[in-house]
XYZ file of N, CA and C in Angstrom:
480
model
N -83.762 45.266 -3.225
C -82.595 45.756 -2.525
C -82.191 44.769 -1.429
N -83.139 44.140 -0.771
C -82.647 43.157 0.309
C -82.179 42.046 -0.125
N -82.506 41.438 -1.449
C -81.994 40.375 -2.141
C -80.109 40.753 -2.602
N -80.579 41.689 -2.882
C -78.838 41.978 -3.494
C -77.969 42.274 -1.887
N -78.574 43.127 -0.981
C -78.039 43.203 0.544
C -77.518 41.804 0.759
N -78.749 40.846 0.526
C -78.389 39.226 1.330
C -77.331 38.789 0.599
N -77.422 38.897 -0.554
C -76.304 37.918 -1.669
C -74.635 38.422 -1.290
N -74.860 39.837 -1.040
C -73.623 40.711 -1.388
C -72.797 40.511 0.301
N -73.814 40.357 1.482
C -73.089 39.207 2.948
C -72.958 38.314 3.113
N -73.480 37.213 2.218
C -73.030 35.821 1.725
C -71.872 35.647 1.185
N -71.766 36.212 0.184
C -70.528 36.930 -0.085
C -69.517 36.796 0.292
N -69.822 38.097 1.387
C -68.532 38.445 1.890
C -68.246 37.527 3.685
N -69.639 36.845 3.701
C -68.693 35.237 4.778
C -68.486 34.621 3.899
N -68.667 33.782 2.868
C -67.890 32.763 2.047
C -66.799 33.173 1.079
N -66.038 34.564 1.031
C -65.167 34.997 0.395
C -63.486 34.195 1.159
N -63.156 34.588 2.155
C -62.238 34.266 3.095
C -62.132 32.445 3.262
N -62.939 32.098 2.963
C -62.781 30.477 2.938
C -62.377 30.048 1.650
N -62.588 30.747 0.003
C -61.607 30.256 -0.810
C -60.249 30.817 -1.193
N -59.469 29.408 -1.357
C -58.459 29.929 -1.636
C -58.211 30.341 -2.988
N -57.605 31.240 -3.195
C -57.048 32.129 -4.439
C -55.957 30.960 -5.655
N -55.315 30.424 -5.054
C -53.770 29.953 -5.399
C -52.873 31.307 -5.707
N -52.509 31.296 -4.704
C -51.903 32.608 -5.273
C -50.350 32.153 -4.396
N -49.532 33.055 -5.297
C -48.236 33.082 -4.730
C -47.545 34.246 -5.135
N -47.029 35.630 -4.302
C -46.556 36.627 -4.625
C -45.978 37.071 -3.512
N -45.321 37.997 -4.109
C -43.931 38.777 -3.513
C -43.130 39.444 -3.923
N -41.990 39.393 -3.443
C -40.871 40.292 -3.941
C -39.455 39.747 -4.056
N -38.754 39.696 -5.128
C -37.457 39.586 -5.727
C -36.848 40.334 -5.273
N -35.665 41.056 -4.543
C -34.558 41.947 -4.410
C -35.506 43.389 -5.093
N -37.153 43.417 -3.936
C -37.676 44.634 -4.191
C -38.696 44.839 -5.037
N -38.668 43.850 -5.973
C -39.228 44.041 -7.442
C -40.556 43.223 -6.919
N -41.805 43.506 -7.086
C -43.167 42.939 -7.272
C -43.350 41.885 -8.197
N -43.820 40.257 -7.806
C -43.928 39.475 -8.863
C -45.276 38.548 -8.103
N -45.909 37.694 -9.504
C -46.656 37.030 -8.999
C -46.890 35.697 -9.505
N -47.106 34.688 -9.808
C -47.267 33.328 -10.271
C -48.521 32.509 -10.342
N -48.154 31.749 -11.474
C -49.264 31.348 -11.720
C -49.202 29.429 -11.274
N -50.506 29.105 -9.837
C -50.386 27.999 -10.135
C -50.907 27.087 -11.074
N -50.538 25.914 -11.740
C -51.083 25.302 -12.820
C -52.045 24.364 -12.638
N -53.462 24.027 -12.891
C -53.567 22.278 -12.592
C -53.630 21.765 -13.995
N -53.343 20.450 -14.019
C -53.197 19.657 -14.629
C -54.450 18.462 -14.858
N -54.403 17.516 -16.028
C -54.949 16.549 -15.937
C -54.527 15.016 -15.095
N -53.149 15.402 -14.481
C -52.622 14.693 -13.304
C -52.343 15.702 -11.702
N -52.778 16.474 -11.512
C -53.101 17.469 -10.577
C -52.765 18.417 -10.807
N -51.842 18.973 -9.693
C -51.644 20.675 -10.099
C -50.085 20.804 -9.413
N -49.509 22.322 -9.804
C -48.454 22.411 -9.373
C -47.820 22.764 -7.845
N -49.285 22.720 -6.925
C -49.147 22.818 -5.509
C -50.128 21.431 -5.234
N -48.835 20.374 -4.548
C -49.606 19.496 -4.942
C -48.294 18.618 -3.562
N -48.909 17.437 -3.036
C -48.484 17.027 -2.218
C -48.362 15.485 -2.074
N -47.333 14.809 -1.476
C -47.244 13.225 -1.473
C -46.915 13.059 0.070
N -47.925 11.991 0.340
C -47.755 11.470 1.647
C -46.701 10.557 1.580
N -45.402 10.196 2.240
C -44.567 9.309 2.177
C -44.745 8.466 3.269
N -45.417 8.808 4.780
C -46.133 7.557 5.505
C -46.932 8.287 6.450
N -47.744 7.452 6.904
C -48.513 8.429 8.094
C -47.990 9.177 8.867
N -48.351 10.410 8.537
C -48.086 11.585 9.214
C -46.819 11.983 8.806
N -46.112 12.088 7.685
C -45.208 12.197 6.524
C -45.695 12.752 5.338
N -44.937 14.070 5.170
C -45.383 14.609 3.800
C -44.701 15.383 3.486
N -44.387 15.367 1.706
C -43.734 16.231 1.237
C -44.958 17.317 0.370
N -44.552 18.763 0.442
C -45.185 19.774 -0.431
C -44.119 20.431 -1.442
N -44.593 20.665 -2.261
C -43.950 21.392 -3.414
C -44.958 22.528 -3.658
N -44.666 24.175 -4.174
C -45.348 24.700 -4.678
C -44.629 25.709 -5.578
N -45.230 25.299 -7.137
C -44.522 25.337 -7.682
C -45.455 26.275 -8.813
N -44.430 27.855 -8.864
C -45.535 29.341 -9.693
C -44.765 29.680 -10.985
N -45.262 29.812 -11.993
C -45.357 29.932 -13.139
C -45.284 31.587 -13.666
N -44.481 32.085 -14.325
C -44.989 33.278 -14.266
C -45.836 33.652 -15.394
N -45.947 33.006 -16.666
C -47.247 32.892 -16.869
C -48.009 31.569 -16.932
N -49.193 31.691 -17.438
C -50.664 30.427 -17.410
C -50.088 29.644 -17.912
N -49.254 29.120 -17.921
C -48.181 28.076 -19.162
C -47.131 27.470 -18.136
N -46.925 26.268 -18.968
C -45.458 25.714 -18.001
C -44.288 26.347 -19.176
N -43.620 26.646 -18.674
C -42.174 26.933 -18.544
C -40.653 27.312 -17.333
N -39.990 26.520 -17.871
C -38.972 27.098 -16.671
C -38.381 28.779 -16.445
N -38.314 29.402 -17.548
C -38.005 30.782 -17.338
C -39.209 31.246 -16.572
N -38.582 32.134 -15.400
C -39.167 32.654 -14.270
C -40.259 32.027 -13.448
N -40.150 30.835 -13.291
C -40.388 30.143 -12.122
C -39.891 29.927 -11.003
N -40.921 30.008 -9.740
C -40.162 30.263 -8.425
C -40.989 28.567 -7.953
N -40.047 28.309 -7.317
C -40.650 26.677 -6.245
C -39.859 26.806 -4.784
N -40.957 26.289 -3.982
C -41.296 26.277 -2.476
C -41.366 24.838 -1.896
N -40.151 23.894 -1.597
C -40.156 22.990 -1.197
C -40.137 22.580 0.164
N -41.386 21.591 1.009
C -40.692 21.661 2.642
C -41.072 20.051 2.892
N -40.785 20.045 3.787
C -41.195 18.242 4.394
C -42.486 19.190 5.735
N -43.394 18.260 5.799
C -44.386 17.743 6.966
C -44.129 16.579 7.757
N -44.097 16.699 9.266
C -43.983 15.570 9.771
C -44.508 15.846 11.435
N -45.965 15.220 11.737
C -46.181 15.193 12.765
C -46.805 16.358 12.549
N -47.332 16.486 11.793
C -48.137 17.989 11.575
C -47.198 19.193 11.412
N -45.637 18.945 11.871
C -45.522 20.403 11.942
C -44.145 20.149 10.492
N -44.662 21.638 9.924
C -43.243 22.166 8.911
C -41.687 22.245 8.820
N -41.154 21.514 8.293
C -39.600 21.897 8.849
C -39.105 22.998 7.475
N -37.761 23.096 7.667
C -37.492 24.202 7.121
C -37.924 23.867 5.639
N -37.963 25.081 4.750
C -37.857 24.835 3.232
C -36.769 25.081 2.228
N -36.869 24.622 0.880
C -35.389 24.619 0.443
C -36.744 25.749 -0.842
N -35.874 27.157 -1.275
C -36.765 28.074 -2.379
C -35.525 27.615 -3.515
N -36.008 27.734 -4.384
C -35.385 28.583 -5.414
C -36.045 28.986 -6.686
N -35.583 29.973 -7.635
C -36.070 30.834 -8.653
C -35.035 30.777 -9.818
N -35.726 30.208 -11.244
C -35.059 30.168 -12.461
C -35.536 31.354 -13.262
N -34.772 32.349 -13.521
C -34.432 33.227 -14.506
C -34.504 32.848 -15.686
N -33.877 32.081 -15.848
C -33.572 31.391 -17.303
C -34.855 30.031 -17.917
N -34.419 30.012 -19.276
C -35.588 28.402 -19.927
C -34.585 27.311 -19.524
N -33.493 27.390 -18.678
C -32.896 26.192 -18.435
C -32.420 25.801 -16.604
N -32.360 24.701 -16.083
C -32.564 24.439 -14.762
C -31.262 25.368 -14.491
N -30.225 25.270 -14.575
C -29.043 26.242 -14.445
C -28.310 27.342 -15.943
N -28.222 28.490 -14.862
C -28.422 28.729 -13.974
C -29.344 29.274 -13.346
N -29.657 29.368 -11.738
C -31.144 29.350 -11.522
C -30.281 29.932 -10.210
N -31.163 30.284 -8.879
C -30.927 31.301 -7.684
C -31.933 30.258 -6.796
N -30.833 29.750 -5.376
C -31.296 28.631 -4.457
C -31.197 29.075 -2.846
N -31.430 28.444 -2.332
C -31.310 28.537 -1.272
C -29.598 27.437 -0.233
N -28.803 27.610 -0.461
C -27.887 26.392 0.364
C -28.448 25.615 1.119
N -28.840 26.284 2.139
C -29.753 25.499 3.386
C -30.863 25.760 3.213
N -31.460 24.931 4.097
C -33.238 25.420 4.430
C -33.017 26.403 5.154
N -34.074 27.063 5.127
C -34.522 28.475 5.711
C -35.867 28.162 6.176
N -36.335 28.937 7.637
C -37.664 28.974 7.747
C -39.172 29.053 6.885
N -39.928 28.533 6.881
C -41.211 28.610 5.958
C -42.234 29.587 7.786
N -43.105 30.263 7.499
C -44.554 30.253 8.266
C -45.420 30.377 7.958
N -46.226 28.802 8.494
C -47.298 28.344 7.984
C -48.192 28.662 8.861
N -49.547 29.551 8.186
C -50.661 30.253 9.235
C -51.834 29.008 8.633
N -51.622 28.441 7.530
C -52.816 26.783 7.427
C -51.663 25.797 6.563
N -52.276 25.109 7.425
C -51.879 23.772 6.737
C -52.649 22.800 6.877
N -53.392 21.849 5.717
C -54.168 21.105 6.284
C -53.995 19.902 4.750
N -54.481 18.657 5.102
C -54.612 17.554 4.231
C -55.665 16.573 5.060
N -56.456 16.653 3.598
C -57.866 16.152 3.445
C -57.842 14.675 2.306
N -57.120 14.065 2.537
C -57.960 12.957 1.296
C -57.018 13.500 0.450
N -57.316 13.567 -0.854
C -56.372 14.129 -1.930
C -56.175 15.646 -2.369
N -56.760 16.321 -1.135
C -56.645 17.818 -1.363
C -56.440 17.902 -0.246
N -55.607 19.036 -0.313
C -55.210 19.949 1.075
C -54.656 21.683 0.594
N -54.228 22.255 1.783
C -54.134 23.858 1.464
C -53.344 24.104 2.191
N -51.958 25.161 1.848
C -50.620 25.895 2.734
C -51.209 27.125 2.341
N -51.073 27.956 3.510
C -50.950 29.167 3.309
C -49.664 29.913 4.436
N -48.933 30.769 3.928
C -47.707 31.170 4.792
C -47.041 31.851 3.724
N -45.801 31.982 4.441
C -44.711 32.888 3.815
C -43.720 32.266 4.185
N -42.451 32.790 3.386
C -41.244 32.672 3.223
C -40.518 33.892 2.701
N -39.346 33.820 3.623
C -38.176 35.018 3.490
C -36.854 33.988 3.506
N -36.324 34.548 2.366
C -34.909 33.701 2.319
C -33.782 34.359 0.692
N -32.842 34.510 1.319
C -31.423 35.083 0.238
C -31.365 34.120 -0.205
N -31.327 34.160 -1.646
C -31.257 32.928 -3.263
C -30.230 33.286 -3.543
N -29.049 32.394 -3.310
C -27.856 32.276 -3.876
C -27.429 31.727 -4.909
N -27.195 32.672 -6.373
C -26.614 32.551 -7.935
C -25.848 31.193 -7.631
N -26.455 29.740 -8.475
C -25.987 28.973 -9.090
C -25.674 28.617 -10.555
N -24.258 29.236 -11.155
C -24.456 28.704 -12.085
C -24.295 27.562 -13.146
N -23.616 26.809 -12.095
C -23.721 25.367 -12.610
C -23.782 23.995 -11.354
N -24.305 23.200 -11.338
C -24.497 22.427 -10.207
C -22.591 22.353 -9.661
N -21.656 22.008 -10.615
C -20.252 21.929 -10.138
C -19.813 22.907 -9.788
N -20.203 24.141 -10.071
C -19.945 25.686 -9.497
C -19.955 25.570 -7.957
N -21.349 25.468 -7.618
C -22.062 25.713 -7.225
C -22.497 27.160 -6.194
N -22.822 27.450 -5.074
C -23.760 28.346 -4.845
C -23.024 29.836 -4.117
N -23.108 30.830 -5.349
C -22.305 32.048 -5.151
C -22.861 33.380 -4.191
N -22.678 33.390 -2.875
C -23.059 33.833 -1.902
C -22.885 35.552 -2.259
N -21.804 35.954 -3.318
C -21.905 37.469 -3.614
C -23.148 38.038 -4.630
N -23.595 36.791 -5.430
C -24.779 36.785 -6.243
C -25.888 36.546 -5.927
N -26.705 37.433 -5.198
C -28.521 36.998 -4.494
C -29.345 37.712 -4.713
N -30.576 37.031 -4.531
C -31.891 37.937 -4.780
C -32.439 37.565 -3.404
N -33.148 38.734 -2.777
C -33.730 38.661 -1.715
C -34.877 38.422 -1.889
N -35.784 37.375 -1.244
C -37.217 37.256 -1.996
C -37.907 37.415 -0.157
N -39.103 37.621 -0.636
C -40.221 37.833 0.172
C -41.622 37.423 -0.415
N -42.238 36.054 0.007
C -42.914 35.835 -0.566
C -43.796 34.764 0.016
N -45.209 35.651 -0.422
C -46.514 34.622 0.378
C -47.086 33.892 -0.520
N -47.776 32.858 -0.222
C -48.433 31.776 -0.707
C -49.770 31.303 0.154
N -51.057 31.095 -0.756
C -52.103 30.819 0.006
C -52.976 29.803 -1.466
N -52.080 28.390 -1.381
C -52.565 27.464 -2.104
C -53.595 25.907 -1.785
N -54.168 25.696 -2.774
C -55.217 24.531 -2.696
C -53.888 23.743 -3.579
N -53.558 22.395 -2.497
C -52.448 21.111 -2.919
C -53.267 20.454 -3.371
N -53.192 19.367 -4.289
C -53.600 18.094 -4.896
C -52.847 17.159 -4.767
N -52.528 16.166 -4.534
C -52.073 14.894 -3.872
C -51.313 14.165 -5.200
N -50.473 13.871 -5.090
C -49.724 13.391 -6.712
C -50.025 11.890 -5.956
């Protein structure tokens, strides 16, 4: 009994230190969740340093274990100086890039970790932001057509 006691509080301190990859939330209400991918060239939360203390993140959820563009959501922001600037979301409905639901501007990201290690690093935060119906890049972005999303993320990046 004390063996399974010890294992089962080991446990539960080294539970909270991994990350999940997880990315979920809510669409205009609706419960969704994503899948991140890795790859044999990394994974789909995955990050490029463009110069010291310069970085771009992408995180990019799948809605199922598979790549495809129908119902994929991506989380784009710049790093600089350690700190986050705004992010640009958007979410494809469809198997084709348009039409798809964006953001016009950046909108706030909050980031509760952020960290880069060598060729791995980890975001964890949220994002709230109205996805405005694009349906063609020359259209472009129809402010009466949105999905309200709400949505957290607590991912392990890989370094492209």
């Amino acid at each position: 009994m004390k063996t399974i006691t010890t294992s089962l509080t080991l446990a539960l301190l080294v539970a909270p230190l991994a990350v999940a990859n997880e990315l979920t939330g809510t669409l205009d209400g609706k419960q969704h969740s994503w899948h991140i991918l890795e790859h044999e060239q990394g994974s789909t939360a995955n990050f490029s340093e463009l110069m010291p203390s310069m970085y771009s993140v992408s995180i990019q959820g799948h809605r199922q274990n598979k790549f495809e563009t129908k119902g994929t959501f991506v989380i784009d922001f710049m790093v600089m100086q350690g700190k986050a600037s705004h992010a640009s979301v958007s979410y494809f409905p469809e198997s084709a890039l348009t039409p798809h639901y964006g953001t016009k501007e950046e909108v706030p990201i909050q980031l509760d970790v952020l960290e880069f290690n060598g060729d791995t690093g980890r975001a964890s935060g949220s994002v709230k932001a109205s996805l405005l119906y694009m349906e063609s890049l020359q259209a472009g972005h129809n402010p009466d057509n949105n999905l309200q999303a709400d949505i957290r993320f607590d991912v392990t990046l890989q370094k492209e």
